[in-house]
Amino acid sequence: MILPLVYYPDARLRAKGAPVKAIDDTLRAFARDMLETMEQHEGVGLAAQQVGKALQFAVIDITGIDDEARPSTMTVKGQAVNPEDHMPLFLINPVVTGTKAKERGSEGCLSIPGLRTDVGRSKRVTVKTVTLDGEPLEFEATGLLAVAIQHETDHLHGKLFIDLLTPAERAAVKDELDAIVEKYGPKE
Ligand SMILES: [Zn+2]
């Protein structure tokens, strides 16, 4: 089932997600709907807040995305693995720590359609999460996958990528953002 998306500046995007309490059939059904919704909109990631649920739950799929500047890598228990073998990747109550070293790259968001702008993100992240089978999963990621993980984890805490812009950068995209609010925002 394709779920309706929540668009900026909807307050539901600012809600901090409650922890997922049970990994059960209800959650797995929601996971399928999230995945279907993300694919429908050709997104790389989708957080529960973007379909109006304040939950620590997100999905990512970087399969087939050739980002030469930011190749995705994934390391599980010290072993390099093919990230595509772990897609779609569901983040359940993720705990993410990132390196201080940052790199800038272009980002967009299904909840802010059309806007793309550069933001700085940690080059490498360490992620602790749980799979949809309830198994603990710990890994490291770099490249676009690391960017997507940081972007989605921010959503789970009510944060958007435009929050990372400096006032000058924010001013530079103001007209674009205003036009998006006009198009997708609340109607009278
Ligand atoms: Zn987003």
CSV table of C-alpha atoms and ligand atoms in Angstrom, one decimal:
chain,number,residue,atom,x,y,z
A,1,MET,CA,0.0,0.0,0.0
A,2,ILE,CA,1.4,3.4,-1.0
A,3,LEU,CA,1.2,5.8,1.9
A,4,PRO,CA,0.6,9.5,1.5
A,5,LEU,CA,3.8,11.6,2.0
A,6,VAL,CA,4.1,14.4,4.5
A,7,TYR,CA,5.6,17.6,3.1
A,8,TYR,CA,7.6,20.4,4.6
A,9,PRO,CA,6.7,22.4,6.7
A,10,ASP,CA,4.2,19.8,8.2
A,11,ALA,CA,4.8,19.6,12.0
A,12,ARG,CA,4.8,15.8,11.8
A,13,LEU,CA,8.3,16.0,10.3
A,14,ARG,CA,9.4,17.6,13.5
A,15,ALA,CA,8.3,14.8,15.8
A,16,LYS,CA,10.9,12.8,17.5
A,17,GLY,CA,10.1,9.1,16.9
A,18,ALA,CA,9.1,6.8,19.7
A,19,PRO,CA,11.3,3.6,19.9
A,20,VAL,CA,9.9,0.6,18.1
A,21,LYS,CA,8.7,-1.8,20.9
A,22,ALA,CA,7.9,-4.9,19.0
A,23,ILE,CA,9.3,-6.4,15.8
A,24,ASP,CA,6.1,-8.1,14.7
A,25,ASP,CA,3.8,-8.6,11.7
A,26,THR,CA,2.3,-5.1,12.2
A,27,LEU,CA,5.8,-3.6,11.9
A,28,ARG,CA,6.7,-5.9,8.9
A,29,ALA,CA,3.5,-4.8,7.1
A,30,PHE,CA,4.4,-1.1,7.8
A,31,ALA,CA,7.9,-1.9,6.4
A,32,ARG,CA,6.5,-3.2,3.2
A,33,ASP,CA,4.3,-0.1,2.8
A,34,MET,CA,7.2,2.2,3.5
A,35,LEU,CA,9.3,0.4,0.9
A,36,GLU,CA,6.6,0.5,-1.7
A,37,THR,CA,6.0,4.2,-1.0
A,38,MET,CA,9.8,5.0,-1.3
A,39,GLU,CA,10.0,3.1,-4.6
A,40,GLN,CA,6.9,4.8,-6.0
A,41,HIS,CA,8.7,8.2,-5.4
A,42,GLU,CA,12.1,6.8,-6.5
A,43,GLY,CA,13.6,7.7,-3.2
A,44,VAL,CA,16.8,6.4,-1.6
A,45,GLY,CA,15.4,6.5,1.9
A,46,LEU,CA,12.2,7.1,3.8
A,47,ALA,CA,11.6,7.7,7.5
A,48,ALA,CA,8.4,7.0,9.4
A,49,GLN,CA,7.9,10.7,10.0
A,50,GLN,CA,7.5,11.2,6.3
A,51,VAL,CA,4.4,9.1,6.3
A,52,GLY,CA,3.1,10.8,9.5
A,53,LYS,CA,4.3,8.2,12.1
A,54,ALA,CA,6.6,9.3,14.9
A,55,LEU,CA,8.6,6.1,15.1
A,56,GLN,CA,12.3,5.2,15.1
A,57,PHE,CA,11.9,3.4,11.8
A,58,ALA,CA,13.3,4.1,8.3
A,59,VAL,CA,14.1,2.3,5.1
A,60,ILE,CA,17.0,2.9,2.7
A,61,ASP,CA,17.8,1.4,-0.7
A,62,ILE,CA,20.9,2.5,-2.6
A,63,THR,CA,20.7,-0.4,-5.1
A,64,GLY,CA,21.8,0.6,-8.6
A,65,ILE,CA,22.8,4.2,-7.6
A,66,ASP,CA,26.1,5.0,-9.2
A,67,ASP,CA,27.4,7.9,-7.2
A,68,GLU,CA,31.0,8.2,-8.4
A,69,ALA,CA,31.9,10.9,-5.9
A,70,ARG,CA,30.4,9.0,-3.0
A,71,PRO,CA,30.7,5.2,-3.6
A,72,SER,CA,28.8,3.3,-0.9
A,73,THR,CA,30.8,0.8,1.2
A,74,MET,CA,29.6,-1.4,4.1
A,75,THR,CA,31.7,-3.3,6.7
A,76,VAL,CA,30.2,-5.9,8.9
A,77,LYS,CA,32.4,-7.4,11.7
A,78,GLY,CA,35.5,-5.9,10.0
A,79,GLN,CA,34.7,-7.5,6.7
A,80,ALA,CA,33.8,-5.5,3.6
A,81,VAL,CA,30.5,-6.6,2.2
A,82,ASN,CA,28.5,-5.7,-0.8
A,83,PRO,CA,26.0,-3.0,0.4
A,84,GLU,CA,23.5,-4.2,-2.2
A,85,ASP,CA,23.3,-7.5,-0.4
A,86,HIS,CA,21.8,-5.7,2.6
A,87,MET,CA,19.3,-3.6,0.7
A,88,PRO,CA,16.6,-2.7,1.4
A,89,LEU,CA,18.1,-1.8,4.7
A,90,PHE,CA,15.6,-1.1,7.6
A,91,LEU,CA,16.8,1.0,10.4
A,92,ILE,CA,15.0,0.1,13.7
A,93,ASN,CA,15.9,2.2,16.7
A,94,PRO,CA,19.2,3.0,15.1
A,95,VAL,CA,22.1,4.4,17.1
A,96,VAL,CA,24.5,6.2,14.7
A,97,THR,CA,27.9,7.7,15.4
A,98,GLY,CA,29.7,9.6,12.7
A,99,THR,CA,33.3,10.7,12.2
A,100,LYS,CA,34.2,14.3,12.9
A,101,ALA,CA,35.6,14.4,9.4
A,102,LYS,CA,32.9,15.7,7.1
A,103,GLU,CA,32.4,15.8,3.4
A,104,ARG,CA,30.0,17.9,1.4
A,105,GLY,CA,27.6,16.5,-1.0
A,106,SER,CA,24.2,17.0,-2.7
A,107,GLU,CA,21.1,15.9,-0.9
A,108,GLY,CA,17.4,16.0,-1.5
A,109,CYS,CA,14.3,14.8,0.4
A,110,LEU,CA,11.0,13.4,-0.7
A,111,SER,CA,9.3,15.7,1.8
A,112,ILE,CA,10.9,18.7,0.2
A,113,PRO,CA,10.3,17.8,-3.5
A,114,GLY,CA,12.7,19.3,-6.0
A,115,LEU,CA,15.2,21.0,-3.7
A,116,ARG,CA,18.7,19.8,-3.9
A,117,THR,CA,21.6,21.4,-2.0
A,118,ASP,CA,25.0,20.5,-0.6
A,119,VAL,CA,25.4,19.7,3.1
A,120,GLY,CA,28.2,18.4,5.2
A,121,ARG,CA,28.0,14.9,6.6
A,122,SER,CA,30.3,12.5,8.5
A,123,LYS,CA,32.4,10.5,6.0
A,124,ARG,CA,32.0,7.3,7.9
A,125,VAL,CA,29.3,6.1,10.3
A,126,THR,CA,28.9,3.2,12.8
A,127,VAL,CA,25.4,1.9,13.0
A,128,LYS,CA,23.7,-0.3,15.6
A,129,THR,CA,20.3,-1.4,14.7
A,130,VAL,CA,18.0,-4.5,14.6
A,131,THR,CA,16.8,-6.3,11.5
A,132,LEU,CA,13.1,-7.1,10.7
A,133,ASP,CA,13.9,-10.6,12.0
A,134,GLY,CA,14.8,-9.1,15.4
A,135,GLU,CA,18.6,-9.8,14.9
A,136,PRO,CA,21.0,-7.2,16.1
A,137,LEU,CA,23.0,-5.7,13.2
A,138,GLU,CA,26.1,-3.6,13.6
A,139,PHE,CA,28.1,-2.2,10.6
A,140,GLU,CA,30.1,0.7,9.3
A,141,ALA,CA,29.3,2.6,6.1
A,142,THR,CA,30.7,5.3,3.9
A,143,GLY,CA,29.7,7.1,0.7
A,144,LEU,CA,26.1,7.7,-0.3
A,145,LEU,CA,25.0,4.9,2.1
A,146,ALA,CA,26.5,6.8,5.0
A,147,VAL,CA,24.8,10.0,3.8
A,148,ALA,CA,21.4,8.3,3.5
A,149,ILE,CA,21.8,6.8,7.0
A,150,GLN,CA,22.5,10.2,8.5
A,151,HIS,CA,19.7,11.9,6.6
A,152,GLU,CA,17.2,9.2,7.7
A,153,THR,CA,18.4,9.1,11.3
A,154,ASP,CA,18.0,12.9,11.4
A,155,HIS,CA,14.3,12.4,10.3
A,156,LEU,CA,13.8,10.1,13.3
A,157,HIS,CA,14.7,12.9,15.6
A,158,GLY,CA,12.6,15.5,13.8
A,159,LYS,CA,15.5,17.0,11.9
A,160,LEU,CA,15.7,17.9,8.2
A,161,PHE,CA,18.7,18.4,5.9
A,162,ILE,CA,17.9,22.0,5.4
A,163,ASP,CA,18.5,22.5,9.2
A,164,LEU,CA,22.2,21.9,8.4
A,165,LEU,CA,22.4,25.0,6.1
A,166,THR,CA,24.2,28.1,7.3
A,167,PRO,CA,22.0,31.3,7.3
A,168,ALA,CA,23.6,32.4,4.0
A,169,GLU,CA,23.0,29.0,2.4
A,170,ARG,CA,19.4,29.0,3.7
A,171,ALA,CA,18.9,32.4,2.2
A,172,ALA,CA,20.2,31.2,-1.1
A,173,VAL,CA,17.4,28.5,-1.3
A,174,LYS,CA,14.6,30.6,0.3
A,175,ASP,CA,12.8,31.3,-3.0
A,176,GLU,CA,12.9,27.6,-3.9
A,177,LEU,CA,11.7,26.6,-0.5
A,178,ASP,CA,8.9,29.1,-0.5
A,179,ALA,CA,7.8,27.8,-3.9
A,180,ILE,CA,7.7,24.2,-2.5
A,181,VAL,CA,5.6,25.3,0.5
A,182,GLU,CA,3.3,27.1,-1.9
A,183,LYS,CA,2.9,24.0,-4.0
A,184,TYR,CA,2.8,21.2,-1.3
A,185,GLY,CA,2.0,23.1,1.9
A,186,PRO,CA,-1.4,23.4,3.6
A,187,LYS,CA,-4.1,24.9,1.6
A,188,GLU,CA,-6.7,27.3,3.0
B,1,ZN,ZN,14.3,13.2,3.8
